[in-house]
Amino acid sequence: MGVELNSGSSRKLYIRTFGCQMNEYDSLRVRRLLAARGYVVVDDIGRADVVFLNTCSVRGKAEQKVYSFLGSLRRFKESKPNLKIITGGCVAQQLGEKLLDRFDHLDMVIGTRAVNSVGQLLQQALESGGRLACLPEEEKPDSQSGGPGEAEINQSPGAVTAPVTIMQGCDNYCSYCIVPYVRGPERSRPAAQILEEVRALEACGVSEVLLLGQNVNSYGKGLEQSITFDELLKRIEAQTGIARIRFTTSHPRDLTDELMLCFARMDSLCKHLHLPVQAGSDRVLARMNRGYTVAGYVEKIRRLRTICPEIGLSSDVIVGFPGETVEDFKKTMELLDEVRFDNLFSFCYSDRPNTRAAAFADKVEKGEAARRLLELQALQADISAGKNLAEVGSIREVLVEGPSRASNGQMTGRTTHNRIVNFQAPLSSKGQIVGVKIACAYSHSLKGDIVAK
Ligand code: SF4
């Protein structure tokens, strides 16, 4: 959520984002587009004239959260009949009018390719008083524009880091994933547009950009001027002054040697890679349609660590995929032991509508999948704790993001390896890169003291 942009009698907009960073970025676009029509963003939903829910359906749990939140708005709408409730994002794209049927207090459903029209659609709904669903096949051409003026507003005020979408959609069709159905095929933004947006963000005081896409390392497909992802990174470093570059998410199959070399050769590229492996069994990976083997994945990690020994690594794992045997699960545990990721995001498999895996018959019993997940998370907690402990005594460069939520009076930031560090520092240090000597390690963060340069 953002803060109020100005005061007065402007109409108030409350935005809630569910799910991934791509959705966060879309929420920023909604905020920008409606700000241009005089809406101010509020943190208190009770003051809102318009509620925008940016929904996620990548996992069953996230989708259930959306339904539960939407249901909880019924009373609020009864007490404030002029309130407009809008859903965007993947659930909106997937269900369309069915969502209007299910929630009769919902006013608008906006598909993933209609975000750019949110202002006109809201105006239409206000004038007609009717309910509508808009799910276009194509995005409006200006929906991915990123001129300097846009970038200026397309971020939280005073943000040190800012997302920049470089591509959308996915062509991979992993058998469990709904993204290609709700986000469509891969579309890359022209490099010139991305560079312009990064420069504009830099001019607004942003120190770090997070390049976003469902599969960023296949960036460039279909563009008139041929370019690969590693070339885009190099251009950003050469043609802008941005201090730090991060990116997510990558597909293991598209991790090239050229990209690995960027971690060793580019000063501005943070030394962290999120590379989802999903499973440690070739049989399961094949059924997931991931397009690589465990040995191939491990070999890429080995090469990457040879090229850039200090690289920080994180990954995703799905536990209890249909047909996953105890033996398959054991292989995933062995993979974690072998690769020793710094951080891991792990989930139980859930059926997603229209995906191939939803039709697989051999589902793993839910209790068994939950048990496996706990076992896997316990192993990873040990690995992450050991990795964090090894940081104690080291001096790390930390980009100061702002006051820490956890500890009073402390500031928080991240190392190049994506580790969260809390430390005492003045508010004025926000946006600077400071040296911090790590004093204590916790399960998800570090604590330290600023050291002189
Ligand atoms: S690579 Fe696979 S998991 Fe990732 S968005 Fe594409 S289809 Fe989904």
Coordinates of C-alpha atoms and ligand atoms in Angstrom, one line a residue:
M1 CA 0.0 0.0 0.0
G2 CA 1.1 3.5 -0.6
V3 CA 0.5 6.8 1.3
E4 CA -1.9 9.6 0.6
L5 CA -0.7 11.7 -2.3
N6 CA -2.5 14.9 -1.4
S7 CA -5.4 16.0 0.8
G8 CA -8.8 17.6 0.2
S9 CA -12.0 16.2 -1.2
S10 CA -10.5 14.0 -3.8
R11 CA -11.9 10.5 -4.2
K12 CA -10.1 7.9 -2.1
L13 CA -8.6 4.7 -3.5
Y14 CA -7.6 1.7 -1.5
I15 CA -5.5 -1.0 -3.2
R16 CA -4.8 -4.4 -1.9
T17 CA -2.4 -6.7 -3.7
F18 CA -2.3 -10.4 -3.4
G19 CA 0.5 -12.6 -4.7
C20 CA 3.6 -11.9 -6.7
Q21 CA 5.8 -8.9 -7.6
M22 CA 4.2 -8.7 -11.0
N23 CA 1.0 -7.9 -9.2
E24 CA 2.7 -5.3 -7.1
Y25 CA 3.8 -3.6 -10.3
D26 CA 0.3 -3.7 -11.8
S27 CA -1.0 -2.2 -8.6
L28 CA 1.5 0.7 -9.1
R29 CA 0.1 1.1 -12.6
V30 CA -3.5 1.3 -11.3
R31 CA -2.4 3.8 -8.7
R32 CA -0.7 5.9 -11.4
L33 CA -3.6 5.7 -13.8
L34 CA -6.2 6.6 -11.2
A35 CA -4.0 9.3 -9.6
A36 CA -4.1 11.0 -13.1
R37 CA -7.9 11.1 -12.6
G38 CA -7.6 12.7 -9.2
Y39 CA -7.7 9.7 -6.9
V40 CA -5.6 9.6 -3.8
V41 CA -4.4 6.4 -2.3
V42 CA -5.4 5.7 1.4
D43 CA -4.1 3.0 3.8
D44 CA -7.5 2.9 5.6
I45 CA -10.1 1.0 3.6
G46 CA -12.8 2.6 5.7
R47 CA -12.1 5.9 3.9
A48 CA -12.2 4.4 0.4
D49 CA -14.6 5.4 -2.4
V50 CA -12.9 2.7 -4.6
V51 CA -11.4 -0.6 -3.6
F52 CA -9.1 -2.3 -6.1
L53 CA -8.1 -5.9 -5.4
N54 CA -5.3 -7.1 -7.5
T55 CA -5.7 -10.9 -7.3
C56 CA -3.4 -13.9 -7.7
S57 CA -4.5 -17.4 -8.6
V58 CA -1.0 -19.0 -9.0
R59 CA -1.7 -21.0 -5.8
G60 CA -5.0 -22.2 -4.4
K61 CA -4.3 -20.6 -1.0
A62 CA -3.8 -17.1 -2.6
E63 CA -7.1 -17.5 -4.5
Q64 CA -9.0 -18.5 -1.3
K65 CA -7.6 -15.4 0.4
V66 CA -9.1 -13.3 -2.4
Y67 CA -12.5 -14.9 -2.0
S68 CA -12.5 -14.5 1.7
F69 CA -11.5 -10.8 1.5
L70 CA -14.1 -10.1 -1.2
G71 CA -16.7 -11.8 1.0
S72 CA -15.7 -9.6 3.9
L73 CA -16.4 -6.5 1.9
R74 CA -20.2 -7.3 1.5
R75 CA -21.1 -5.5 4.8
F76 CA -18.9 -2.6 4.0
K77 CA -20.6 -2.1 0.6
E78 CA -24.0 -2.2 2.3
S79 CA -22.9 0.6 4.6
K80 CA -21.5 2.6 1.7
P81 CA -23.6 1.9 -1.4
N82 CA -21.6 4.3 -3.6
L83 CA -18.4 2.4 -3.0
K84 CA -17.0 0.7 -6.1
I85 CA -15.2 -2.6 -5.7
I86 CA -13.0 -3.7 -8.6
T87 CA -11.0 -6.9 -9.0
G88 CA -8.0 -7.2 -11.3
G89 CA -5.2 -9.7 -11.7
C90 CA -5.3 -13.4 -12.4
V91 CA -8.5 -14.4 -10.6
A92 CA -10.3 -11.7 -12.5
Q93 CA -8.8 -12.9 -15.8
Q94 CA -9.6 -16.5 -15.1
L95 CA -13.2 -16.1 -13.9
G96 CA -14.5 -13.0 -15.6
E97 CA -18.3 -12.6 -15.2
K98 CA -18.4 -15.7 -13.0
L99 CA -16.8 -13.5 -10.3
L100 CA -19.6 -11.0 -10.7
D101 CA -22.2 -13.8 -10.4
R102 CA -20.5 -15.1 -7.2
F103 CA -20.1 -11.8 -5.5
D104 CA -23.1 -9.5 -6.2
H105 CA -21.5 -6.6 -4.3
L106 CA -18.6 -6.6 -6.8
D107 CA -18.8 -3.8 -9.4
M108 CA -16.1 -4.5 -11.9
V109 CA -13.8 -7.3 -13.1
I110 CA -10.7 -6.2 -15.0
G111 CA -8.6 -8.8 -16.9
T112 CA -4.8 -8.8 -16.8
R113 CA -4.7 -7.0 -20.2
A114 CA -7.2 -4.3 -19.3
V115 CA -5.2 -2.6 -16.5
N116 CA -4.4 0.3 -18.8
S117 CA -8.1 1.0 -19.2
V118 CA -9.0 1.1 -15.5
G119 CA -9.6 4.8 -15.5
Q120 CA -12.1 4.8 -18.4
L121 CA -13.8 1.6 -17.1
L122 CA -14.2 3.1 -13.7
Q123 CA -15.7 6.3 -15.2
Q124 CA -18.1 4.2 -17.2
A125 CA -19.2 2.2 -14.1
L126 CA -19.7 5.5 -12.2
E127 CA -21.8 7.0 -15.0
S128 CA -23.9 4.0 -15.7
G129 CA -24.2 2.7 -12.2
G130 CA -23.9 -0.8 -13.8
R131 CA -21.5 -3.7 -13.3
L132 CA -19.0 -4.8 -15.9
A133 CA -16.4 -7.3 -16.8
C134 CA -13.6 -6.4 -19.2
L135 CA -11.3 -9.2 -20.5
P136 CA -9.7 -8.0 -23.8
E137 CA -7.6 -10.4 -25.8
E138 CA -5.1 -7.7 -26.5
E139 CA -3.5 -5.0 -24.4
K140 CA -3.9 -1.4 -25.5
P141 CA -0.6 -0.3 -27.2
D142 CA 0.2 2.3 -24.5
S143 CA -0.3 -0.2 -21.6
Q144 CA 3.4 -0.9 -21.5
S145 CA 4.7 2.6 -22.1
G146 CA 7.2 3.8 -19.6
G147 CA 8.2 7.4 -20.1
P148 CA 9.9 9.4 -17.5
G149 CA 6.7 11.0 -16.3
E150 CA 5.2 7.6 -15.7
A151 CA 8.1 6.2 -13.9
E152 CA 8.0 9.2 -11.6
I153 CA 4.6 8.2 -10.3
N154 CA 4.9 4.5 -11.0
Q155 CA 6.6 3.8 -7.7
S156 CA 5.9 4.4 -4.0
P157 CA 7.0 7.9 -3.1
G158 CA 10.5 8.1 -1.7
A159 CA 11.2 4.4 -2.7
V160 CA 14.8 3.3 -2.8
T161 CA 14.0 0.3 -5.0
A162 CA 11.5 0.2 -7.8
P163 CA 10.1 -2.6 -10.0
V164 CA 10.4 -2.4 -13.8
T165 CA 8.5 -4.9 -15.9
I166 CA 10.6 -6.0 -18.8
M167 CA 8.4 -8.7 -20.2
Q168 CA 5.0 -10.3 -19.5
G169 CA 3.4 -13.7 -20.0
C170 CA 5.0 -17.1 -20.5
D171 CA 5.3 -19.7 -23.2
N172 CA 6.5 -22.5 -21.0
Y173 CA 3.3 -24.2 -20.0
C174 CA 4.6 -26.0 -16.9
S175 CA 1.9 -28.5 -16.2
Y176 CA 0.9 -27.1 -12.8
C177 CA 0.9 -23.4 -13.8
I178 CA -1.9 -21.1 -14.7
V179 CA 0.2 -18.1 -15.7
P180 CA 0.3 -18.8 -19.5
Y181 CA -3.5 -19.0 -19.5
V182 CA -4.1 -15.8 -17.5
R183 CA -1.1 -13.7 -18.6
G184 CA -0.9 -14.9 -22.2
P185 CA 2.2 -15.5 -24.3
E186 CA 5.6 -13.8 -23.7
R187 CA 5.9 -10.2 -24.7
S188 CA 9.1 -8.3 -24.2
R189 CA 9.2 -4.5 -23.9
P190 CA 11.7 -2.7 -26.2
A191 CA 15.0 -2.1 -24.6
A192 CA 14.9 1.6 -25.3
Q193 CA 11.7 1.9 -23.3
I194 CA 13.2 0.0 -20.3
L195 CA 16.3 2.2 -20.4
E196 CA 14.2 5.3 -20.4
E197 CA 12.2 4.1 -17.4
V198 CA 15.4 3.1 -15.4
R199 CA 16.9 6.6 -16.1
A200 CA 13.7 8.3 -15.0
L201 CA 13.6 6.2 -11.8
E202 CA 17.2 7.1 -11.1
A203 CA 16.4 10.8 -11.5
C204 CA 13.6 10.3 -8.9
G205 CA 16.2 9.0 -6.4
V206 CA 15.7 5.3 -6.9
S207 CA 19.0 3.4 -6.3
E208 CA 17.9 -0.2 -7.2
V209 CA 15.7 -1.5 -9.9
L210 CA 14.1 -5.0 -9.8
L211 CA 13.6 -6.2 -13.4
L212 CA 10.4 -8.2 -13.5
G213 CA 8.9 -10.9 -15.7
Q214 CA 7.6 -14.4 -15.5
N215 CA 10.7 -15.6 -17.2
V216 CA 13.1 -12.7 -17.5
N217 CA 16.1 -14.6 -18.9
S218 CA 14.2 -15.4 -22.1
Y219 CA 13.8 -11.7 -22.6
G220 CA 13.9 -10.4 -26.1
K221 CA 11.9 -13.0 -28.0
G222 CA 9.9 -11.4 -30.8
L223 CA 11.4 -7.9 -30.5
E224 CA 12.1 -6.1 -33.8
Q225 CA 15.6 -5.3 -32.6
S226 CA 17.2 -8.5 -31.4
I227 CA 18.6 -8.5 -27.9
T228 CA 19.2 -11.1 -25.1
F229 CA 18.7 -10.6 -21.4
D230 CA 22.4 -10.4 -20.6
E231 CA 22.7 -7.7 -23.3
L232 CA 19.9 -5.8 -21.7
L233 CA 21.6 -5.9 -18.3
K234 CA 24.9 -4.7 -19.8
R235 CA 23.1 -1.8 -21.5
I236 CA 21.4 -0.8 -18.3
E237 CA 24.7 -0.7 -16.6
A238 CA 26.4 1.2 -19.4
Q239 CA 23.7 3.6 -20.2
T240 CA 22.2 4.5 -16.8
G241 CA 23.7 5.4 -13.5
I242 CA 21.5 3.0 -11.4
A243 CA 23.5 1.7 -8.5
R244 CA 22.0 -1.8 -8.3
I245 CA 20.1 -4.1 -10.6
R246 CA 18.2 -7.2 -9.5
F247 CA 15.8 -9.5 -11.5
T248 CA 13.3 -12.2 -11.0
T249 CA 12.1 -14.8 -12.1
S250 CA 14.5 -17.0 -14.1
H251 CA 14.0 -20.4 -15.7
P252 CA 16.9 -22.8 -15.3
R253 CA 16.8 -23.8 -18.9
D254 CA 17.4 -20.2 -20.0
L255 CA 20.3 -19.6 -17.7
T256 CA 23.1 -19.0 -20.1
D257 CA 26.9 -18.8 -19.6
E258 CA 26.7 -15.2 -20.8
L259 CA 24.2 -14.4 -18.0
M260 CA 26.4 -16.2 -15.4
L261 CA 29.3 -14.1 -16.5
C262 CA 27.3 -10.9 -15.8
F263 CA 27.3 -11.7 -12.1
A264 CA 31.1 -11.7 -12.1
R265 CA 31.7 -8.8 -14.4
M266 CA 29.0 -6.2 -13.7
D267 CA 29.4 -4.0 -10.6
S268 CA 25.8 -3.0 -10.5
L269 CA 24.2 -6.5 -10.8
C270 CA 23.4 -7.8 -7.4
K271 CA 25.0 -11.2 -6.7
H272 CA 21.8 -13.0 -6.1
L273 CA 19.9 -15.4 -8.4
H274 CA 16.4 -16.8 -7.7
L275 CA 16.3 -20.0 -9.8
P276 CA 13.2 -22.1 -9.2
V277 CA 14.0 -25.9 -9.3
Q278 CA 10.6 -27.1 -8.2
A279 CA 11.6 -30.8 -7.6
G280 CA 14.6 -33.0 -7.1
S281 CA 13.3 -36.0 -9.1
D282 CA 13.6 -36.2 -12.9
R283 CA 10.4 -38.1 -13.1
V284 CA 8.5 -35.3 -11.4
L285 CA 10.3 -32.6 -13.4
A286 CA 9.3 -34.3 -16.6
R287 CA 5.7 -34.5 -15.5
M288 CA 5.9 -30.8 -14.5
N289 CA 7.1 -30.1 -18.1
R290 CA 10.1 -28.1 -16.7
G291 CA 12.4 -28.9 -19.5
Y292 CA 15.6 -29.7 -17.5
T293 CA 16.9 -32.6 -15.4
V294 CA 18.3 -32.5 -11.8
A295 CA 21.8 -33.1 -13.1
G296 CA 21.5 -30.3 -15.6
Y297 CA 20.3 -27.9 -12.9
V298 CA 23.1 -28.9 -10.5
E299 CA 25.6 -28.5 -13.3
K300 CA 24.5 -25.0 -14.0
I301 CA 24.7 -24.1 -10.3
R302 CA 28.2 -25.6 -10.2
R303 CA 29.3 -23.5 -13.2
L304 CA 27.7 -20.3 -11.7
R305 CA 29.5 -20.8 -8.4
T306 CA 32.8 -21.3 -10.3
I307 CA 32.2 -18.1 -12.2
C308 CA 30.9 -16.1 -9.2
P309 CA 31.7 -18.0 -5.9
E310 CA 29.9 -15.5 -3.7
I311 CA 26.6 -15.7 -5.5
G312 CA 23.5 -15.9 -3.2
L313 CA 20.9 -18.5 -4.4
S314 CA 17.2 -19.0 -3.7
S315 CA 14.7 -21.3 -5.2
D316 CA 11.1 -22.5 -5.2
V317 CA 10.0 -26.1 -4.5
I318 CA 6.5 -27.7 -4.9
V319 CA 5.9 -30.6 -2.6
G320 CA 3.3 -33.3 -3.2
F321 CA 3.0 -32.9 -7.0
P322 CA 0.7 -35.5 -8.4
G323 CA 2.5 -38.9 -8.4
E324 CA 5.3 -37.7 -6.2
T325 CA 6.5 -40.8 -4.3
V326 CA 8.3 -41.0 -1.0
E327 CA 11.4 -41.8 -3.2
D328 CA 10.9 -38.7 -5.3
F329 CA 10.5 -36.5 -2.2
K330 CA 13.7 -38.0 -0.8
K331 CA 15.5 -36.9 -4.0
T332 CA 14.2 -33.3 -3.4
M333 CA 15.6 -33.4 0.1
E334 CA 18.9 -34.7 -1.2
L335 CA 19.0 -31.8 -3.8
L336 CA 18.5 -29.2 -1.0
D337 CA 21.3 -30.8 0.9
E338 CA 23.6 -30.8 -2.1
V339 CA 22.8 -27.3 -3.5
R340 CA 22.3 -25.6 -0.1
F341 CA 20.2 -22.6 -1.2
D342 CA 20.4 -19.5 1.0
N343 CA 16.7 -19.2 1.0
L344 CA 13.8 -21.3 -0.3
F345 CA 10.1 -20.7 -1.0
S346 CA 8.2 -24.0 -0.7
F347 CA 4.6 -24.8 -1.1
C348 CA 2.2 -27.8 -1.3
Y349 CA 0.9 -28.5 -4.7
S350 CA -2.7 -27.4 -5.4
D351 CA -4.8 -28.0 -8.5
R352 CA -5.1 -24.9 -10.8
P353 CA -8.1 -24.9 -13.2
N354 CA -7.4 -25.8 -16.8
T355 CA -3.8 -26.9 -16.2
R356 CA -2.6 -30.4 -17.3
A357 CA -1.6 -31.4 -13.8
A358 CA -5.2 -30.7 -12.5
A359 CA -6.3 -33.7 -14.6
F360 CA -3.5 -36.0 -13.3
A361 CA -5.2 -38.9 -11.3
D362 CA -2.5 -39.8 -8.8
K363 CA -2.9 -36.9 -6.3
V364 CA -0.8 -37.0 -3.1
E365 CA -3.0 -37.1 0.0
K366 CA -3.1 -33.6 1.5
G367 CA -2.0 -34.7 5.0
E368 CA 1.0 -36.5 3.5
A369 CA 1.9 -33.5 1.3
A370 CA 1.7 -31.2 4.4
R371 CA 4.0 -33.6 6.3
R372 CA 6.6 -33.6 3.5
L373 CA 6.4 -29.8 3.4
L374 CA 7.2 -29.5 7.1
E375 CA 10.1 -31.9 6.8
L376 CA 11.5 -30.0 3.8
Q377 CA 11.1 -26.6 5.6
A378 CA 12.8 -27.9 8.7
L379 CA 15.8 -29.0 6.6
Q380 CA 15.9 -25.6 4.8
A381 CA 15.6 -23.7 8.1
D382 CA 18.8 -25.5 9.3
I383 CA 20.6 -24.7 6.0
S384 CA 19.5 -21.0 6.0
A385 CA 20.4 -20.6 9.7
G386 CA 23.9 -22.0 9.0
K387 CA 24.3 -19.7 6.1
N388 CA 23.2 -16.7 8.1
L389 CA 25.5 -17.7 11.0
A390 CA 28.5 -17.8 8.6
E391 CA 27.8 -14.1 7.9
V392 CA 28.6 -13.0 11.4
G393 CA 31.8 -11.0 11.5
S394 CA 31.8 -10.1 7.8
I395 CA 31.4 -6.6 6.5
R396 CA 28.7 -6.2 3.9
E397 CA 27.6 -3.4 1.7
V398 CA 23.9 -2.7 2.4
L399 CA 21.5 -0.5 0.5
V400 CA 19.5 1.3 3.2
E401 CA 15.8 0.9 2.3
G402 CA 14.2 2.7 5.3
P403 CA 13.1 2.2 8.9
S404 CA 12.9 -1.4 9.9
R405 CA 9.4 -2.8 10.7
A406 CA 10.7 -5.2 13.3
S407 CA 12.9 -3.1 15.5
N408 CA 12.3 0.4 16.9
G409 CA 14.7 3.1 15.6
Q410 CA 16.6 0.7 13.3
M411 CA 17.0 0.9 9.6
T412 CA 16.8 -2.0 7.3
G413 CA 18.4 -2.9 4.0
R414 CA 19.7 -5.7 1.8
T415 CA 23.1 -7.0 0.9
T416 CA 24.0 -7.7 -2.7
H417 CA 23.2 -11.4 -1.9
N418 CA 19.6 -10.4 -0.9
R419 CA 20.1 -10.9 2.9
I420 CA 18.1 -8.5 5.1
V421 CA 20.2 -6.6 7.6
N422 CA 18.9 -4.3 10.4
F423 CA 21.2 -1.8 12.1
Q424 CA 21.2 1.6 13.9
A425 CA 21.5 4.5 11.4
P426 CA 20.0 7.9 10.9
L427 CA 16.9 8.3 8.7
S428 CA 19.1 10.4 6.4
S429 CA 21.0 7.2 5.4
K430 CA 18.0 6.0 3.4
G431 CA 19.1 5.3 -0.2
Q432 CA 22.8 5.1 0.6
I433 CA 25.0 2.1 0.4
V434 CA 26.7 1.6 3.7
G435 CA 29.2 -0.9 5.2
V436 CA 27.7 -3.0 8.0
K437 CA 29.6 -5.4 10.2
I438 CA 27.3 -8.4 10.9
A439 CA 27.0 -9.1 14.6
C440 CA 24.0 -11.5 15.0
A441 CA 22.2 -13.9 12.7
Y442 CA 18.5 -14.8 12.9
S443 CA 16.5 -17.2 10.8
H444 CA 15.4 -14.6 8.2
S445 CA 17.6 -11.6 8.9
L446 CA 20.9 -10.3 10.2
K447 CA 21.8 -7.5 12.6
G448 CA 24.9 -5.4 12.5
D449 CA 26.6 -2.1 13.1
I450 CA 27.6 0.5 10.5
V451 CA 31.3 0.7 9.9
A452 CA 33.3 3.7 8.5
K453 CA 34.0 3.3 4.8
Ligands
SF4_1 S1 8.0 -20.8 -16.3 FE1 6.4 -22.4 -15.8 S2 6.0 -21.9 -13.6 FE2 7.0 -20.1 -14.5 S3 5.3 -18.7 -15.2 FE3 6.0 -20.0 -16.9 S4 4.6 -21.7 -16.9 FE4 4.4 -20.8 -14.9

